[in-house]
Amino acid sequence: QKEVEQNSGPLSVPEGAIASLNCTYSDRGSQSFFWYRQYSGKSPELIMFIYSNGDKEDGRFTAQLNKASQYVSLLIRDSQPSDSATYLCAVKWDSGAGSYQLTFGKGTKLSVIP
Amino acid sequence: GAVVSQHPSWVICKSGTSVKIECRSLDFQATTMFWYRQFPKQSLMLMATSNEGSKATYEQGVEKDKFLINHASLTLSTLTVTSAHPEDSSFYICSARDPGTGGYNEQFFGPGTRLTVL
């Protein structure tokens, strides 16, 4: 059973602060990890993906991966009210015969307070 | 790039009717598309993987005779909910894998279809 765990929140941070979102996964063989943002009533939007241990930065977003600890996180610097959404962590795994799937966590709801 | 569309964006139907949802990749060819369902305050649950030119692969617990998937071309997959019932009311989202993403195989999501069965 491939499991992806996230704290459901809500996580509330003041505007301008750093928001830290965490995710753990069960399959040690997983290679690729994705962060999606989902606004209420909308479909998920890809923010970042990461596949190597360490940090990957893209604008105000930084993804961090620690495969030994089976842990991936997303940092949002200078948080804005428009960042208020549910953030989904997804883990890619090989489902065989050249196919793959994404398993999603339940998401962490972030609220940025003006 | 990597735009995925869905149609319709919302649909209301009577119990017992069938509903077809279309998923299109607009600027790339998608050999594989995925269909998800999301109930309120829940995460996305994969229903099936749709492969162009072959039968879909359904997840455990998903009735393939109720949720018919047809991946007729490299840019179109359809999901038909047959004999829909109120418990089928949900947010249905498709995604497509863009093979031009350097091998990391990100999935890009359509805007979703909200189905309400009365």
PDB file of N, CA, C and O in Angstrom, chain A residues 35-38 45-49 58 61 74 76 87:
ATOM      1  N   TRP A  35       4.459  18.722  -5.874  1.00  0.00           N
ATOM      2  CA  TRP A  35       3.580  19.565  -5.062  1.00  0.00           C
ATOM      3  C   TRP A  35       2.585  20.248  -5.985  1.00  0.00           C
ATOM      4  O   TRP A  35       2.969  20.875  -6.986  1.00  0.00           O
ATOM      5  N   TYR A  36       1.307  20.099  -5.618  1.00  0.00           N
ATOM      6  CA  TYR A  36       0.228  20.736  -6.349  1.00  0.00           C
ATOM      7  C   TYR A  36      -0.499  21.693  -5.422  1.00  0.00           C
ATOM      8  O   TYR A  36      -0.627  21.454  -4.228  1.00  0.00           O
ATOM      9  N   ARG A  37      -1.017  22.757  -5.987  1.00  0.00           N
ATOM     10  CA  ARG A  37      -1.862  23.700  -5.259  1.00  0.00           C
ATOM     11  C   ARG A  37      -3.279  23.561  -5.799  1.00  0.00           C
ATOM     12  O   ARG A  37      -3.484  23.523  -7.013  1.00  0.00           O
ATOM     13  N   GLN A  38      -4.245  23.508  -4.895  1.00  0.00           N
ATOM     14  CA  GLN A  38      -5.629  23.375  -5.307  1.00  0.00           C
ATOM     15  C   GLN A  38      -6.481  24.403  -4.580  1.00  0.00           C
ATOM     16  O   GLN A  38      -6.623  24.358  -3.360  1.00  0.00           O
ATOM     17  N   GLU A  45      -3.064  22.345  -9.490  1.00  0.00           N
ATOM     18  CA  GLU A  45      -2.125  23.034 -10.375  1.00  0.00           C
ATOM     19  C   GLU A  45      -0.714  22.672  -9.909  1.00  0.00           C
ATOM     20  O   GLU A  45      -0.385  22.831  -8.733  1.00  0.00           O
ATOM     21  N   LEU A  46       0.105  22.187 -10.832  1.00  0.00           N
ATOM     22  CA  LEU A  46       1.466  21.785 -10.470  1.00  0.00           C
ATOM     23  C   LEU A  46       2.304  23.003 -10.088  1.00  0.00           C
ATOM     24  O   LEU A  46       2.367  23.990 -10.823  1.00  0.00           O
ATOM     25  N   ILE A  47       2.946  22.919  -8.918  1.00  0.00           N
ATOM     26  CA  ILE A  47       3.849  23.979  -8.485  1.00  0.00           C
ATOM     27  C   ILE A  47       5.288  23.580  -8.755  1.00  0.00           C
ATOM     28  O   ILE A  47       6.056  24.325  -9.354  1.00  0.00           O
ATOM     29  N   MET A  48       5.663  22.407  -8.259  1.00  0.00           N
ATOM     30  CA  MET A  48       7.052  21.983  -8.379  1.00  0.00           C
ATOM     31  C   MET A  48       7.145  20.479  -8.361  1.00  0.00           C
ATOM     32  O   MET A  48       6.250  19.796  -7.858  1.00  0.00           O
ATOM     33  N   PHE A  49       8.242  19.968  -8.879  1.00  0.00           N
ATOM     34  CA  PHE A  49       8.576  18.572  -8.667  1.00  0.00           C
ATOM     35  C   PHE A  49      10.038  18.495  -8.256  1.00  0.00           C
ATOM     36  O   PHE A  49      10.835  19.376  -8.562  1.00  0.00           O
ATOM     37  N   ASP A  58      12.301  27.663  -6.710  1.00  0.00           N
ATOM     38  CA  ASP A  58      11.649  28.253  -7.880  1.00  0.00           C
ATOM     39  C   ASP A  58      10.850  29.453  -7.381  1.00  0.00           C
ATOM     40  O   ASP A  58       9.757  29.297  -6.842  1.00  0.00           O
ATOM     41  N   PHE A  61       9.068  29.570  -3.909  1.00  0.00           N
ATOM     42  CA  PHE A  61       8.860  28.192  -3.476  1.00  0.00           C
ATOM     43  C   PHE A  61      10.177  27.428  -3.418  1.00  0.00           C
ATOM     44  O   PHE A  61      11.021  27.554  -4.314  1.00  0.00           O
ATOM     45  N   LEU A  74       7.611  21.610   1.393  1.00  0.00           N
ATOM     46  CA  LEU A  74       7.488  22.781   0.517  1.00  0.00           C
ATOM     47  C   LEU A  74       7.504  24.020   1.405  1.00  0.00           C
ATOM     48  O   LEU A  74       6.713  24.115   2.346  1.00  0.00           O
ATOM     49  N   ILE A  76       7.146  28.147   1.417  1.00  0.00           N
ATOM     50  CA  ILE A  76       6.667  29.302   0.657  1.00  0.00           C
ATOM     51  C   ILE A  76       7.135  30.543   1.395  1.00  0.00           C
ATOM     52  O   ILE A  76       6.709  30.813   2.522  1.00  0.00           O
ATOM     53  N   TYR A  87      -2.649  22.384  -0.374  1.00  0.00           N
ATOM     54  CA  TYR A  87      -1.439  21.938  -1.058  1.00  0.00           C
ATOM     55  C   TYR A  87      -1.356  20.415  -0.979  1.00  0.00           C
ATOM     56  O   TYR A  87      -1.369  19.832   0.107  1.00  0.00           O
TER      57      TYR A  87
END
